[in-house]
Coordinates of C-alpha atoms and ligand atoms in Angstrom, one line a residue:
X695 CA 10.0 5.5 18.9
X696 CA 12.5 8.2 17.0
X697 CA 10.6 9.6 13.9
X698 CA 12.5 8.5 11.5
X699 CA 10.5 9.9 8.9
X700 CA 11.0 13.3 10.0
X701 CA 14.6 12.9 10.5
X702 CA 14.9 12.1 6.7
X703 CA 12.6 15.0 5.6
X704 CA 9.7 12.2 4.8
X705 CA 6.2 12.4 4.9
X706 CA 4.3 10.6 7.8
X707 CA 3.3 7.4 7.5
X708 CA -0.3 7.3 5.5
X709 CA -2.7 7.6 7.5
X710 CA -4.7 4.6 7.1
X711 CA -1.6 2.7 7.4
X712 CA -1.1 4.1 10.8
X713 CA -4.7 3.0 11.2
X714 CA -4.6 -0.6 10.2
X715 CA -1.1 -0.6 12.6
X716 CA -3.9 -0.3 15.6
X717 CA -5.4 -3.4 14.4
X718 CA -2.5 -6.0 13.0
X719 CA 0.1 -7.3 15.2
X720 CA 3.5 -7.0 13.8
X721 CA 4.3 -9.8 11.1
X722 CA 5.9 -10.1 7.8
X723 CA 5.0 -7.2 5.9
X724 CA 5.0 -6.4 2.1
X725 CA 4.8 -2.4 1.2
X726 CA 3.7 -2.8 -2.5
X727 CA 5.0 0.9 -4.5
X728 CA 6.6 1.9 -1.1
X729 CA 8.3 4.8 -2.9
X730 CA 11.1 6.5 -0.6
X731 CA 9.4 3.8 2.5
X732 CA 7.8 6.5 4.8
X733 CA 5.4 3.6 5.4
X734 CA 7.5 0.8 5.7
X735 CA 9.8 2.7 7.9
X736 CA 7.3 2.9 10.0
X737 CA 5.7 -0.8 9.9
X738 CA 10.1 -1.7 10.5
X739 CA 9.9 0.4 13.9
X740 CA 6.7 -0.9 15.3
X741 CA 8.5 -4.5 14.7
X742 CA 7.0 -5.4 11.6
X743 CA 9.8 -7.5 9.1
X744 CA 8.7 -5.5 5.8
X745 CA 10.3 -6.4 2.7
X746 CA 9.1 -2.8 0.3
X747 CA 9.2 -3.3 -3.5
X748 CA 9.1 -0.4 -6.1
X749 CA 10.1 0.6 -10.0
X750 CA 11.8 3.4 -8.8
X751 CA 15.3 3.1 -8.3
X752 CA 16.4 6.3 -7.2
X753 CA 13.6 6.1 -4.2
X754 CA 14.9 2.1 -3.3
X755 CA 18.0 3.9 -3.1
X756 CA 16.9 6.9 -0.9
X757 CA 15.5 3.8 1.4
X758 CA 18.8 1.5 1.3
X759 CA 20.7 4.6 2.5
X760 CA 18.4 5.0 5.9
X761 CA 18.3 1.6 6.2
X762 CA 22.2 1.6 6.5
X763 CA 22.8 4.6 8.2
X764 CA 20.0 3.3 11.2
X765 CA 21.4 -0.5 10.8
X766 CA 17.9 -1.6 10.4
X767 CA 17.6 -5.1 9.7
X768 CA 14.0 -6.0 9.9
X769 CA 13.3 -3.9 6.1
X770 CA 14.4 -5.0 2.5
X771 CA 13.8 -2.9 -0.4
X772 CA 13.6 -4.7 -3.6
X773 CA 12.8 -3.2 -7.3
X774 CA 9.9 -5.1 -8.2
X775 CA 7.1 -4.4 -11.3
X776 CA 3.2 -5.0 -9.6
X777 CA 1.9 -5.2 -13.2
X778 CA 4.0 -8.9 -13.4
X779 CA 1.4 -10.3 -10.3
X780 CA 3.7 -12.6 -8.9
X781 CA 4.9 -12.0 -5.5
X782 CA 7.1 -15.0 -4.5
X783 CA 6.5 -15.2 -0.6
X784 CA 3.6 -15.1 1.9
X785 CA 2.7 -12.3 4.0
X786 CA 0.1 -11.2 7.1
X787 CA 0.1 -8.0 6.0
X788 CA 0.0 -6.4 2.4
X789 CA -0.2 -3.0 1.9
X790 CA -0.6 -0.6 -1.4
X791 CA -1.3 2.7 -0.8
X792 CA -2.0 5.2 -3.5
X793 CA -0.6 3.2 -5.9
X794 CA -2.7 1.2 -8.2
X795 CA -4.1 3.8 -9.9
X796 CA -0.3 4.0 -12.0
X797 CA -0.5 0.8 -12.8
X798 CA -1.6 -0.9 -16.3
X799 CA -5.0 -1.0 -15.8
X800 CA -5.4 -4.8 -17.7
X801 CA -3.1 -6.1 -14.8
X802 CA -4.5 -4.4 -11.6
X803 CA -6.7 -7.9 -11.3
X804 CA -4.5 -9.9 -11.4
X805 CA -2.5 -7.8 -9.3
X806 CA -4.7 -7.9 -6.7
X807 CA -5.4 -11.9 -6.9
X808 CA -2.0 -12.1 -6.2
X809 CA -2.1 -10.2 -3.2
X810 CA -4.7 -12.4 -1.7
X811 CA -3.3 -15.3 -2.4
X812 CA -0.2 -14.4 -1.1
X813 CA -2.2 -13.4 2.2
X814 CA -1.7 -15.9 5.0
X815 CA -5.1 -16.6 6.2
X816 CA -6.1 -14.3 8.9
X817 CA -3.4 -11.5 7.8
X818 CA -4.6 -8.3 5.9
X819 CA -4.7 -6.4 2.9
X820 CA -4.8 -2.5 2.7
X821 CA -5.5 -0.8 -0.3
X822 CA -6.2 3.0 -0.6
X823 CA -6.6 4.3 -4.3
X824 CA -8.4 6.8 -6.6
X825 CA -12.1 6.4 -8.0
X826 CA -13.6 7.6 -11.0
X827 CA -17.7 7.3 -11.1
X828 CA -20.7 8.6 -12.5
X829 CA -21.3 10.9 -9.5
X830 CA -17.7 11.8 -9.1
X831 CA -15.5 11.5 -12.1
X832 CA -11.4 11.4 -11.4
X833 CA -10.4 14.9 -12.5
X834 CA -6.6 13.4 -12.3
X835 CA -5.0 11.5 -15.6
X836 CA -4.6 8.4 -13.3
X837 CA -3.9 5.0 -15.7
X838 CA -6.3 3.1 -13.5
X839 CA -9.4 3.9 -11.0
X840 CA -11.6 1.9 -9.3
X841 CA -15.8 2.6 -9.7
X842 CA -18.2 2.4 -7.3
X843 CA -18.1 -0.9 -5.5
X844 CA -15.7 -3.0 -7.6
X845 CA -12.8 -2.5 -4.7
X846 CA -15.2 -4.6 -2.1
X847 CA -16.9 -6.7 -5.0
X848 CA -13.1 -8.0 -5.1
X849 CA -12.8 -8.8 -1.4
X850 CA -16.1 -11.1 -1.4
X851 CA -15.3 -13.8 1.2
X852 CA -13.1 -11.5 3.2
X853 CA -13.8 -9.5 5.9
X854 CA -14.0 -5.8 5.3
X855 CA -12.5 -4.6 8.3
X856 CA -12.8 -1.3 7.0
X857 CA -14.6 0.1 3.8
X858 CA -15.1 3.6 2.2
X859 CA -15.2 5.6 -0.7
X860 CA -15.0 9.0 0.6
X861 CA -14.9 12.4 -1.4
X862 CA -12.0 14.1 -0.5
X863 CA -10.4 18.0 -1.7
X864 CA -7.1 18.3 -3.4
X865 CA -5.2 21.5 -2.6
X866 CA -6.5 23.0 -6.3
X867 CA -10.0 22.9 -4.9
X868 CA -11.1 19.2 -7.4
X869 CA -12.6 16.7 -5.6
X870 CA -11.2 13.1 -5.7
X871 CA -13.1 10.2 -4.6
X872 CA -11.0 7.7 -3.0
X873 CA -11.8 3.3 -2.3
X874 CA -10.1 2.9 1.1
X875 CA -10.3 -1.3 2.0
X876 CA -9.0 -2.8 5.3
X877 CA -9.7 -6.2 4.6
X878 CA -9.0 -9.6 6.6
X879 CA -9.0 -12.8 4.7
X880 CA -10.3 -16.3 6.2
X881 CA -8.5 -18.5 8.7
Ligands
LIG1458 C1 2.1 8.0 -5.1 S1 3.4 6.9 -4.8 C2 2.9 6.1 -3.3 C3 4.0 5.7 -2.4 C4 3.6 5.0 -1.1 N1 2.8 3.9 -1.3 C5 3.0 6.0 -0.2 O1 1.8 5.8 0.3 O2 3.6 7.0 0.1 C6 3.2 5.6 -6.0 C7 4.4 4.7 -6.0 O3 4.1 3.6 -6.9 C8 5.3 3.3 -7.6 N2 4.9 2.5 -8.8 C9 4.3 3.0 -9.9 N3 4.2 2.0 -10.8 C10 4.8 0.9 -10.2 C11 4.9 -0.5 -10.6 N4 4.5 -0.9 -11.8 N5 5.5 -1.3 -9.8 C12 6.0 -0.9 -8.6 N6 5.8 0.3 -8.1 C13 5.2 1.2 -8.9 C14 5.9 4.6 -7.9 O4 7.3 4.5 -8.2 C15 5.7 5.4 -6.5 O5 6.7 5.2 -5.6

């Protein structure tokens, strides 16, 4: 598989996404705040049809431009606001990585009931994003973090495929709890 990302000076893929790849078959993907699309170029070359929606215009642009360049046809960038919760296809895979935590924090439940209804039964849902609790509050001026247990308390009836809410380190030293959900929903 050519790195693509690399090619275009991009980050890898996140980490967990790579992860959850080792899991889900390819299917019809939704990259939800896909940013320049280091994941969903990835998800398009393992042979997953990803359709990657952001605000940001200039990074849907950065993502059109490889996409023509490499003649991909399996990815579709589209400029898309989360905080409006209402995702107009079905998918077997959703994925949202580092994202809700800049969203309006009244909206991120709905957001989120909209991902899982939009879930075919059996596909997946991967959300990483920031925490903020008693133990460890978030030292970053995210608009919205999850506390202690209310990312898996939203995924009752679901199978956590995987579930953590690791410390981590930031390069200045802070420490940053993160919720980090791989979650499969009924059949
Ligand atoms: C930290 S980046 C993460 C990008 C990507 N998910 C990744 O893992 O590399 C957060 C992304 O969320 C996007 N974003 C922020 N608010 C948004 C909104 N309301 N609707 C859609 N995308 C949004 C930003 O433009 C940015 O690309």
């Amino acid at each position: 598989m050519t790195d693509l990302n690399s090619r275009y000076g991009m980050n890898p893929p996140h980490s967990e996404v790579v992860s959850a790849c080792q899991t889900i078959a390819p299917c019809n993907a939704l990259d939800m705040g896909c940013g320049s699309g280091r994941n969903a170029l990835y998800l398009s070359q393992l042979g997953f049809e990803v359709t990657a929606v952001d605000t940001n215009p200039n990074a849907l642009g950065m993502l059109q431009s490889i996409i023509e360049q490499e003649g991909i046809t399996t990815l579709t960038p589209e400029l898309y606001d989360l905080n409006r919760a209402s995702l107009d296809d079905d998918y077997g895979f959703i994925a949202c990585t580092v994202t809700l935590m800049f969203l309006d924090p009244a909206r991120v439940p709905a957001v989120i009931a909209d991902m899982q209804a939009r879930t075919l039964p059996g596909g997946y849902n991967l959300i990483v994003c920031a925490m903020s609790t008693a133990a460890h509050p978030c030292p970053m001026p995210f608009s919205f973090t999850f506390d202690a247990g209310e990312l898996s308390a939203a995924y009752a009836g679901w199978e956590l495929v995987k579930y953590n809410e690791d410390l981590g380190t930031m390069h200045n030293g802070a420490q940053l709890q993160f919720a980090t959900l791989l979650a499969r929903k009924q059949v």
